[in-house]
Structures are given as structure tokens and as C-alpha cells.
């Protein structure tokens, strides 16, 4: 009876499944990290610059701190930051994009001009500037990133709202006098809702890279081990000139790349599923 | 009406400028603990004598009402007086002026390379989408897009500088001073880093834009009429496909300029980005403020240039008609 079955389509496709697999593995590592003692990756446990050996699979840094522990704890920092920033940014963008899509003309114009201005300002420079002046705690970094990253998704979502709005059944409902926000939530959300997934994933990607870059520049939170901070010490100590870069610089960089790659693969897969809707939204 | 378009754009840049200037002014003052706190680490502040504190306060006019401070600050910006660097005592404008040409060279070269490589491979990726080569390109672009810029730079240093000893890993001038060939040699790795990390998104965008145009009805129709494929791509598909790419390139410009902070740090390249990094690590706030201001202005200016070149691609923007 095989030939009667409809061709099976997995939710994400091969690409997306690979991405999801990598992401699940990294989340697993991050969860394991929460089981480690509080001073993991922070306490001195070996000789400075100790090469990999028993109990120290990745050796130690210039202060004798366990590099593997830093890698594991850093996974939690990166992923939780990316997740919170992506959630906050998506919510903010949905609010702004939705208001600009259905709001009165003046509101829409104001919001869109504001978005244009934000779009020209360079995101990374803003992030570094704000972090340098306002401080580098986790909460501050999350807030700054969410406030910086909303404009691009807001535009995407506004376009989607405008497209949904021009659908026949919504025009009819509008003519019958239903409130706009209710219509958007009740009847438009199934058109717009799926778009929130790629927006979320893309934002998470950028948050991971930007935050790693900030830490790499030495502006990260010095009390929390992170991939970027480890690489900051690599740079400061000129680790490439020795063979220590193999266990010191390679793993955290690969971890950042893998995380972003996993998110990218998922994002592309989801966007491909949504392509018809996306094409309408950008028309 | 073209002048309306131009006026709208100008107003936008004025707004961006105002936001950038205000942020730059407001951030050090918005800090808890008073403005002085922004002028150094707690240890450095503790070392200051009362006279020095008073001098800094007077120099930056912190005693005055806020609106007067803002006017002073604006006056300083427009008369190119950005104060004195705390770490080496040079006027900030002098330090910025020495670093700026290096960054312009680096970022300018990178933008050209990124645009050429990204768009060329994007077009190839779209035209060869059904062959192995096309999907190989796509995979490479996705992976490259995921690399953090600073880490790619580090890997290139390890590979070409340390292992193969082919290219210099940092700085610009050798012992004999600055030479043209020396400058060019020192550009290769930073420009490669910026191009490789910048082209991914441009590639993906060019590819999907051209694919969308190629599958559109007018093009399919022309193809059915028997217009040869190559001519179809060159004459009818490329221009409309590249219009949105231009917009993406504008956004990449901001990305590249910001990337100069990262890349110049990795390669110890003596430009604005390196200066910014040094200012950050030394908590040299006047220098930091000046450097951020110039970096932001650079991005805005380059965006304006990109906007001004838009009519060259799109005839509709020349007459101001159309959407």
C-alpha cells in the first residue's frame, strides 16, 4: 500500500533538521552547564597555560581557569541571551509593525520614519557604544540589543499586516465595522503568525554574533564566562603564535559558528516553507 | 518631483545625524554616579587629585545647565574641537584625523570587493541553481554568513601568517616605514576577512532576488516567445533583480564600517576601529566619544552616497515617478 501514501514532508526538511539537531545538542550542553558548580570556568584549577591533560580536556587559560568549563557555561549565556533578545525584539517588532500597518495614517508615518532613521544607524556600533557607557550586565545587554534590533523585523511584519489587510474577507469584516485590532488578532494572525518564526530565528542569530563580538572587544560581563570573552583573552595574550590556539581559540569560535549556523539552517528552512506568504509580503 | 524625493532623504539624514549626536552627548551623562564617573575606571578616578577633577569638570562644562552643555558640545563638534584624549593627551581630532585615512582605505576596498564578489556569485548561484556548483555556492555562503568576523580573522592569521608565513599578520608599516607595497600587503587579510563575512548575505539576497525575477510572468512569457535565455537574463532580468540588492548593499555598508572596529582590532591595523578599541580598553571617554561619532557619521555619509547612486540603477527614481 506504499504507493497510496502521500509523499511525506517533514516539517523542516533535511537542512532544517540538521540545524535543529545542532541546536538541540548545544542546548543539551548549556543545560549540563547549569549542573556545574557556580565557580566553573572562573576558579583557578591548574597552572596558567596548562596544555590539555587529565581532567582538563581543553587545558587552562592564562589564569589557570578550566577552558572546557568556560565553553560549557558560555553556551548557557549565549543561548539564554539570544532567546530572550529574540523574544523581546519579536514582540516589539510585532507591536510596532502591527500599529504601523493598521493604525491611523499619522501613527503609521511616524513609526515608519522612525524605523528608517534607526535603519541607517549602524547596529553594532550602537551596541558597543551603549554597552561601553551603560554597563555590561546581562540585563543591560539584553535591553540594548532588543531596542537596537527591532527595526528590520518591524518592517517585515508591517508588510505582512498590509498584505493580510487587503484580503477579501478582512475587507468585508472591516466594512461591517469590527474594531481593527480585533480583526487583526482574530482573523489576521494566521497569516502573520508564521512569519514571527523566521523573525525570531534571525534576531537570535544576530544577538549571538553581536554579543560575542562585544565580549571579544573586552566589553562583556567579566564575571560570567562566555565564548566571546575567552576569545578576548586569546587576542590579548597573542595565543595564535603558539599551538595553544588549537584548544584555546578553536573551540569557542567553532561553538559560536555552529550556533549561528544551526539557527541559519532552521531559519532558511522555515522561510522556504513560508515562501508564498513571504513573496506576497514583500511585493 | 525629484526635489521632493531629495528633500525627504535630506530630512531623514538630518534626523539620523540628530539622533547620533544626541546619543553621543547623552550617554556619558546618563550614567549613574555623575558625569565624572564616565571618565575612567574607579581606580583611575581615585588617583585623580581635586584639581584634576575640577579641571575635567570645567573642561567638559559639566557645571553648566544641560542645554548650555549641549550647545557647547554641538559647537565643539562643528568647530572640530572634541576635547583631549585622556590616555595620551593628544587632541581627539588629531588622533581621529590620523586614523581616518587608514579606515577609509580598508572599508572602501572591502565594500568594492564585497559587492563584486557577493553579486557575481549570487548571479551564478541563481543561474546554476540546479547544478552541483550552485548548491555548493549556497552552502558555502550560509556557512560563511555564520562565521563571527573576528574569529575568521584569527583563523586567517593562523593559516596565512603563522603557519604558511605568507602574509603579515598585524600593523601596516615595517621597520623601514610605510611603503605602497607594504600597505597593500597589509590590506589583503583584513579585506579578505571583511569580504568573506560580508558577502554571504549579499549572495543569498542577490540569488533569491534574481530567482524571483526569473520565475516572474513577464520573463517566463518572453522565454516562451523564444527570447534566448542569456539575452533574457542580461537585458531583462538583471536590472530589476539588482535594484533591491542595492538596498541590501547599503545596509552592508553600515555592517562593514562597524566591522572595521572588529577587524582592525584583530589585525592591529592603525585605523579608526583600532583607535576605538584602544579608547574602550583605556576607558578614554573623550576619544571613545569622538571615534564613535566619526564612525557613525561615516556610515550615514556612505548611506547617502549609496542613495545618491540609486537613480543610476533605477530610471524611475531619476524622474521621481513610480513607487
Coordinates of C-alpha atoms in Angstrom, one line a residue, chain A residues 122 125 129, chain B residues 17 20-21 24 73 77 80 82 92-101 103-104 107 257-258 260-261 271-273 275-276 286-302:
Chain A
X122 CA 24.9 51.1 12.5
X125 CA 28.4 50.5 16.7
X129 CA 28.6 52.5 22.3
Chain B
X17 CA 22.5 63.0 12.5
X20 CA 23.6 60.2 16.6
X21 CA 24.8 63.5 18.1
X24 CA 26.8 60.6 21.9
X73 CA 29.0 70.1 22.6
X77 CA 31.5 69.1 17.0
X80 CA 36.2 70.2 15.2
X82 CA 36.4 67.2 20.5
X92 CA 40.9 63.9 19.9
X93 CA 40.5 65.4 16.4
X94 CA 44.2 64.9 15.7
X95 CA 44.1 61.2 16.7
X96 CA 40.9 60.8 14.6
X97 CA 42.5 62.6 11.6
X98 CA 45.5 60.3 11.6
X99 CA 43.4 57.1 11.8
X100 CA 40.6 58.0 9.3
X101 CA 42.6 57.6 6.0
X103 CA 40.0 53.1 7.7
X104 CA 38.7 54.7 4.6
X107 CA 36.4 49.9 4.3
X257 CA 32.0 50.2 8.8
X258 CA 31.1 48.7 12.2
X260 CA 36.3 47.9 11.0
X261 CA 36.3 48.0 14.8
X271 CA 42.6 52.9 11.8
X272 CA 39.6 54.3 13.5
X273 CA 38.4 50.9 14.7
X275 CA 41.6 53.6 17.9
X276 CA 38.1 53.0 19.2
X286 CA 36.6 61.7 25.1
X287 CA 38.4 59.7 22.5
X288 CA 35.7 57.0 22.5
X289 CA 33.0 59.6 22.1
X290 CA 34.9 61.2 19.1
X291 CA 35.6 57.9 17.5
X292 CA 32.0 56.7 17.7
X293 CA 30.8 59.9 16.3
X294 CA 33.1 59.7 13.3
X295 CA 32.2 56.0 12.7
X296 CA 28.5 56.8 12.8
X297 CA 28.9 59.8 10.5
X298 CA 30.9 57.7 8.1
X299 CA 28.1 55.2 7.9
X300 CA 25.5 57.9 7.4
X301 CA 27.6 59.5 4.7
X302 CA 28.2 56.3 2.9

